[in-house]
Amino acid sequence: LVNAGDRQGDLRHARIGHEIVRDGDVWRHDLRQRKGGRRKEMEVLWPGTCVLIDAHILADRPAWQIERRVAELEGLNLLTLSEKVLHEGFLNRRLEADFQLPDGARLSGHLIRTLITDAIRRVRPDALWAAQHMLGHVEHTMQEVYRSDFAESAAVLGMDARVAEIERRTPEQ
């Protein structure tokens, strides 16, 4: 939703005009990770995310009413548009229901964050910081685990590149 694989605890307490703010035609957020208490350092939300939030807030009202609607909802929960907060675990249960696999297995929020982290590790092993930031890990033990995983991926990618280079240089027989 907000430019990363956010934990449900980070999102379910977001209030309009407080943790998430509309600034002109875009939305910005000022979320703190519940796990580590660190502020998430992401500026403007993705354009597609901004459009989705606008549509959610407008709830079939015309687009020209967005400013008035945001003012009406000031301080209310982003997801429920009320003072209520989603029940703990709701987003994971919803993901599991929406993303049931053919074999009956279900995707959880934890699995999705793990898949995002794994994709970063495989494609951009130099971007360890991105995974740590997304996951909210401030504990040095977890940082070391991820650091070694990313270093291993970087070594494998480096070796693959060297092998490919040697194969290109080696004449066919």
PDB file of C-alpha atoms in Angstrom:
ATOM      1  CA  LEU A   1       0.000   0.000   0.000  1.00  0.00           C
ATOM      2  CA  VAL A   2       2.597   2.558   0.978  1.00  0.00           C
ATOM      3  CA  ASN A   3       5.673   1.945  -1.179  1.00  0.00           C
ATOM      4  CA  ALA A   4       6.870  -1.047   0.824  1.00  0.00           C
ATOM      5  CA  GLY A   5       5.732  -4.290   2.385  1.00  0.00           C
ATOM      6  CA  ASP A   6       4.444  -2.620   5.490  1.00  0.00           C
ATOM      7  CA  ARG A   7       3.477  -4.605   8.540  1.00  0.00           C
ATOM      8  CA  GLN A   8      -0.216  -4.508   9.308  1.00  0.00           C
ATOM      9  CA  GLY A   9       0.463  -2.907  12.688  1.00  0.00           C
ATOM     10  CA  ASP A  10       2.157  -0.020  10.884  1.00  0.00           C
ATOM     11  CA  LEU A  11      -0.897   0.617   8.729  1.00  0.00           C
ATOM     12  CA  ARG A  12      -3.916  -0.244  10.803  1.00  0.00           C
ATOM     13  CA  HIS A  13      -3.461   2.730  13.147  1.00  0.00           C
ATOM     14  CA  ALA A  14      -2.807   5.344  10.407  1.00  0.00           C
ATOM     15  CA  ARG A  15      -5.007   8.422  10.815  1.00  0.00           C
ATOM     16  CA  ILE A  16      -5.880  10.848   8.038  1.00  0.00           C
ATOM     17  CA  GLY A  17      -4.133  14.173   8.539  1.00  0.00           C
ATOM     18  CA  HIS A  18      -1.737  12.702  11.094  1.00  0.00           C
ATOM     19  CA  GLU A  19       0.196   9.630   9.954  1.00  0.00           C
ATOM     20  CA  ILE A  20      -1.014  10.048   6.374  1.00  0.00           C
ATOM     21  CA  VAL A  21      -1.493  13.506   4.865  1.00  0.00           C
ATOM     22  CA  ARG A  22      -2.810  14.707   1.502  1.00  0.00           C
ATOM     23  CA  ASP A  23      -0.492  17.374   0.066  1.00  0.00           C
ATOM     24  CA  GLY A  24      -1.884  18.857  -3.155  1.00  0.00           C
ATOM     25  CA  ASP A  25      -2.605  15.887  -5.420  1.00  0.00           C
ATOM     26  CA  VAL A  26      -0.375  13.432  -3.553  1.00  0.00           C
ATOM     27  CA  TRP A  27      -0.324  11.606  -0.248  1.00  0.00           C
ATOM     28  CA  ARG A  28       2.618  11.533   2.152  1.00  0.00           C
ATOM     29  CA  HIS A  29       2.952   9.414   5.227  1.00  0.00           C
ATOM     30  CA  ASP A  30       4.631   9.806   8.554  1.00  0.00           C
ATOM     31  CA  LEU A  31       4.373   6.265   9.877  1.00  0.00           C
ATOM     32  CA  ARG A  32       6.486   4.796  12.622  1.00  0.00           C
ATOM     33  CA  GLN A  33       7.288   1.132  12.517  1.00  0.00           C
ATOM     34  CA  ARG A  34       5.623  -0.470  15.511  1.00  0.00           C
ATOM     35  CA  LYS A  35       8.302  -3.155  15.661  1.00  0.00           C
ATOM     36  CA  GLY A  36      11.259  -0.818  16.117  1.00  0.00           C
ATOM     37  CA  GLY A  37       9.623   2.559  16.639  1.00  0.00           C
ATOM     38  CA  ARG A  38      11.631   4.059  13.771  1.00  0.00           C
ATOM     39  CA  ARG A  39      10.090   6.605  11.449  1.00  0.00           C
ATOM     40  CA  LYS A  40       9.577   5.310   7.903  1.00  0.00           C
ATOM     41  CA  GLU A  41      11.545   7.565   5.595  1.00  0.00           C
ATOM     42  CA  MET A  42       9.401   7.569   2.494  1.00  0.00           C
ATOM     43  CA  GLU A  43       8.282  10.764   0.931  1.00  0.00           C
ATOM     44  CA  VAL A  44       5.389  10.921  -1.493  1.00  0.00           C
ATOM     45  CA  LEU A  45       3.420   7.738  -2.000  1.00  0.00           C
ATOM     46  CA  TRP A  46       3.369   6.103  -5.412  1.00  0.00           C
ATOM     47  CA  PRO A  47       0.969   7.788  -7.868  1.00  0.00           C
ATOM     48  CA  GLY A  48      -1.129   4.626  -8.102  1.00  0.00           C
ATOM     49  CA  THR A  49      -1.331   4.428  -4.325  1.00  0.00           C
ATOM     50  CA  CYS A  50      -2.448   8.082  -4.158  1.00  0.00           C
ATOM     51  CA  VAL A  51      -5.237   7.383  -6.664  1.00  0.00           C
ATOM     52  CA  LEU A  52      -6.399   4.355  -4.657  1.00  0.00           C
ATOM     53  CA  ILE A  53      -6.448   6.321  -1.401  1.00  0.00           C
ATOM     54  CA  ASP A  54      -8.399   9.139  -3.081  1.00  0.00           C
ATOM     55  CA  ALA A  55     -10.946   6.637  -4.442  1.00  0.00           C
ATOM     56  CA  HIS A  56     -11.273   4.996  -1.012  1.00  0.00           C
ATOM     57  CA  ILE A  57     -11.789   8.340   0.719  1.00  0.00           C
ATOM     58  CA  LEU A  58     -14.192   9.669  -1.917  1.00  0.00           C
ATOM     59  CA  ALA A  59     -16.324   6.499  -1.779  1.00  0.00           C
ATOM     60  CA  ASP A  60     -18.046   7.215  -5.125  1.00  0.00           C
ATOM     61  CA  ARG A  61     -18.226  10.974  -4.559  1.00  0.00           C
ATOM     62  CA  PRO A  62     -16.995  13.282  -7.364  1.00  0.00           C
ATOM     63  CA  ALA A  63     -13.228  13.993  -7.395  1.00  0.00           C
ATOM     64  CA  TRP A  64     -13.761  17.736  -6.836  1.00  0.00           C
ATOM     65  CA  GLN A  65     -14.945  16.916  -3.283  1.00  0.00           C
ATOM     66  CA  ILE A  66     -11.628  15.388  -2.178  1.00  0.00           C
ATOM     67  CA  GLU A  67     -10.439  18.358  -0.101  1.00  0.00           C
ATOM     68  CA  ARG A  68     -13.746  18.635   1.754  1.00  0.00           C
ATOM     69  CA  ARG A  69     -13.856  14.868   2.266  1.00  0.00           C
ATOM     70  CA  VAL A  70     -10.297  14.784   3.656  1.00  0.00           C
ATOM     71  CA  ALA A  71     -11.233  17.609   6.063  1.00  0.00           C
ATOM     72  CA  GLU A  72     -14.331  15.657   7.167  1.00  0.00           C
ATOM     73  CA  LEU A  73     -12.213  12.580   7.871  1.00  0.00           C
ATOM     74  CA  GLU A  74      -9.402  14.409   9.697  1.00  0.00           C
ATOM     75  CA  GLY A  75      -8.117  12.230  12.542  1.00  0.00           C
ATOM     76  CA  LEU A  76     -10.075   9.140  11.490  1.00  0.00           C
ATOM     77  CA  ASN A  77      -8.543   5.795  10.633  1.00  0.00           C
ATOM     78  CA  LEU A  78      -7.407   5.546   7.005  1.00  0.00           C
ATOM     79  CA  LEU A  79      -8.587   1.978   6.516  1.00  0.00           C
ATOM     80  CA  THR A  80     -11.958   2.133   8.292  1.00  0.00           C
ATOM     81  CA  LEU A  81     -12.743   5.848   7.752  1.00  0.00           C
ATOM     82  CA  SER A  82     -13.976   5.875  11.342  1.00  0.00           C
ATOM     83  CA  GLU A  83     -12.503   5.986  14.828  1.00  0.00           C
ATOM     84  CA  LYS A  84     -12.359   2.186  14.824  1.00  0.00           C
ATOM     85  CA  VAL A  85      -9.120   0.366  14.120  1.00  0.00           C
ATOM     86  CA  LEU A  86      -9.106  -2.901  12.211  1.00  0.00           C
ATOM     87  CA  HIS A  87      -8.891  -5.927  14.462  1.00  0.00           C
ATOM     88  CA  GLU A  88      -5.395  -7.248  14.953  1.00  0.00           C
ATOM     89  CA  GLY A  89      -4.579  -9.832  12.300  1.00  0.00           C
ATOM     90  CA  PHE A  90      -7.348  -8.620   9.950  1.00  0.00           C
ATOM     91  CA  LEU A  91      -5.027  -7.733   7.070  1.00  0.00           C
ATOM     92  CA  ASN A  92      -3.211 -11.076   7.227  1.00  0.00           C
ATOM     93  CA  ARG A  93      -6.535 -12.931   7.332  1.00  0.00           C
ATOM     94  CA  ARG A  94      -7.754 -10.884   4.357  1.00  0.00           C
ATOM     95  CA  LEU A  95      -4.564 -11.588   2.380  1.00  0.00           C
ATOM     96  CA  GLU A  96      -4.897 -15.277   3.134  1.00  0.00           C
ATOM     97  CA  ALA A  97      -8.512 -15.258   1.944  1.00  0.00           C
ATOM     98  CA  ASP A  98      -7.784 -13.211  -1.195  1.00  0.00           C
ATOM     99  CA  PHE A  99      -4.656 -15.093  -2.229  1.00  0.00           C
ATOM    100  CA  GLN A 100      -5.518 -18.737  -1.818  1.00  0.00           C
ATOM    101  CA  LEU A 101      -3.255 -20.819  -4.049  1.00  0.00           C
ATOM    102  CA  PRO A 102      -4.497 -23.716  -6.206  1.00  0.00           C
ATOM    103  CA  ASP A 103      -3.157 -26.267  -3.714  1.00  0.00           C
ATOM    104  CA  GLY A 104      -5.135 -24.633  -0.880  1.00  0.00           C
ATOM    105  CA  ALA A 105      -2.114 -22.877   0.646  1.00  0.00           C
ATOM    106  CA  ARG A 106      -2.591 -19.216   1.499  1.00  0.00           C
ATOM    107  CA  LEU A 107      -0.305 -16.179   1.354  1.00  0.00           C
ATOM    108  CA  SER A 108       0.214 -14.244   4.562  1.00  0.00           C
ATOM    109  CA  GLY A 109       1.577 -10.750   5.066  1.00  0.00           C
ATOM    110  CA  HIS A 110       4.708 -12.299   6.525  1.00  0.00           C
ATOM    111  CA  LEU A 111       5.207 -14.411   3.406  1.00  0.00           C
ATOM    112  CA  ILE A 112       4.684 -11.403   1.124  1.00  0.00           C
ATOM    113  CA  ARG A 113       7.308  -9.378   3.046  1.00  0.00           C
ATOM    114  CA  THR A 114       9.639 -12.395   2.854  1.00  0.00           C
ATOM    115  CA  LEU A 115       9.097 -12.655  -0.915  1.00  0.00           C
ATOM    116  CA  ILE A 116       9.800  -8.935  -1.372  1.00  0.00           C
ATOM    117  CA  THR A 117      12.971  -9.245   0.718  1.00  0.00           C
ATOM    118  CA  ASP A 118      14.074 -12.303  -1.241  1.00  0.00           C
ATOM    119  CA  ALA A 119      13.481 -10.495  -4.542  1.00  0.00           C
ATOM    120  CA  ILE A 120      15.596  -7.550  -3.339  1.00  0.00           C
ATOM    121  CA  ARG A 121      18.321  -9.941  -2.173  1.00  0.00           C
ATOM    122  CA  ARG A 122      18.423 -11.823  -5.493  1.00  0.00           C
ATOM    123  CA  VAL A 123      18.187  -8.838  -7.827  1.00  0.00           C
ATOM    124  CA  ARG A 124      19.904  -6.092  -5.824  1.00  0.00           C
ATOM    125  CA  PRO A 125      22.153  -7.642  -3.172  1.00  0.00           C
ATOM    126  CA  ASP A 126      23.721  -4.198  -2.792  1.00  0.00           C
ATOM    127  CA  ALA A 127      20.385  -2.908  -1.423  1.00  0.00           C
ATOM    128  CA  LEU A 128      20.461  -4.554   2.005  1.00  0.00           C
ATOM    129  CA  TRP A 129      19.445  -1.206   3.483  1.00  0.00           C
ATOM    130  CA  ALA A 130      16.119  -1.355   1.592  1.00  0.00           C
ATOM    131  CA  ALA A 131      15.169  -4.723   3.074  1.00  0.00           C
ATOM    132  CA  GLN A 132      16.196  -3.708   6.592  1.00  0.00           C
ATOM    133  CA  HIS A 133      14.257  -0.464   6.271  1.00  0.00           C
ATOM    134  CA  MET A 134      11.143  -2.212   4.970  1.00  0.00           C
ATOM    135  CA  LEU A 135      11.256  -4.866   7.687  1.00  0.00           C
ATOM    136  CA  GLY A 136      12.016  -2.389  10.460  1.00  0.00           C
ATOM    137  CA  HIS A 137      14.977  -4.347  11.770  1.00  0.00           C
ATOM    138  CA  VAL A 138      17.089  -2.354  14.159  1.00  0.00           C
ATOM    139  CA  GLU A 139      18.424  -5.341  16.081  1.00  0.00           C
ATOM    140  CA  HIS A 140      22.034  -6.095  15.131  1.00  0.00           C
ATOM    141  CA  THR A 141      21.533  -9.884  15.143  1.00  0.00           C
ATOM    142  CA  MET A 142      18.914  -9.679  12.391  1.00  0.00           C
ATOM    143  CA  GLN A 143      21.012  -7.143  10.515  1.00  0.00           C
ATOM    144  CA  GLU A 144      23.914  -9.618  10.507  1.00  0.00           C
ATOM    145  CA  VAL A 145      21.689 -12.471   9.271  1.00  0.00           C
ATOM    146  CA  TYR A 146      20.459 -10.350   6.365  1.00  0.00           C
ATOM    147  CA  ARG A 147      23.940  -8.958   5.717  1.00  0.00           C
ATOM    148  CA  SER A 148      25.360 -12.471   5.295  1.00  0.00           C
ATOM    149  CA  ASP A 149      22.417 -13.525   3.039  1.00  0.00           C
ATOM    150  CA  PHE A 150      22.904 -10.466   0.854  1.00  0.00           C
ATOM    151  CA  ALA A 151      26.683 -10.923   0.735  1.00  0.00           C
ATOM    152  CA  GLU A 152      26.197 -14.532  -0.369  1.00  0.00           C
ATOM    153  CA  SER A 153      23.789 -13.450  -3.120  1.00  0.00           C
ATOM    154  CA  ALA A 154      26.232 -10.778  -4.286  1.00  0.00           C
ATOM    155  CA  ALA A 155      29.012 -13.387  -4.441  1.00  0.00           C
ATOM    156  CA  VAL A 156      26.838 -15.793  -6.462  1.00  0.00           C
ATOM    157  CA  LEU A 157      25.827 -13.038  -8.893  1.00  0.00           C
ATOM    158  CA  GLY A 158      29.462 -11.980  -9.211  1.00  0.00           C
ATOM    159  CA  MET A 159      30.545 -15.550  -9.905  1.00  0.00           C
ATOM    160  CA  ASP A 160      27.765 -15.977 -12.497  1.00  0.00           C
ATOM    161  CA  ALA A 161      28.930 -12.810 -14.249  1.00  0.00           C
ATOM    162  CA  ARG A 162      32.572 -14.030 -14.313  1.00  0.00           C
ATOM    163  CA  VAL A 163      31.554 -17.447 -15.680  1.00  0.00           C
ATOM    164  CA  ALA A 164      29.447 -15.787 -18.394  1.00  0.00           C
ATOM    165  CA  GLU A 165      32.383 -13.528 -19.278  1.00  0.00           C
ATOM    166  CA  ILE A 166      34.744 -16.517 -19.565  1.00  0.00           C
ATOM    167  CA  GLU A 167      32.214 -18.383 -21.719  1.00  0.00           C
ATOM    168  CA  ARG A 168      31.949 -15.380 -24.059  1.00  0.00           C
ATOM    169  CA  ARG A 169      35.741 -15.247 -24.430  1.00  0.00           C
ATOM    170  CA  THR A 170      36.246 -18.962 -24.900  1.00  0.00           C
ATOM    171  CA  PRO A 171      36.182 -19.934 -28.577  1.00  0.00           C
ATOM    172  CA  GLU A 172      33.816 -22.728 -29.526  1.00  0.00           C
ATOM    173  CA  GLN A 173      35.479 -25.957 -30.559  1.00  0.00           C
TER     174      GLN A 173
END
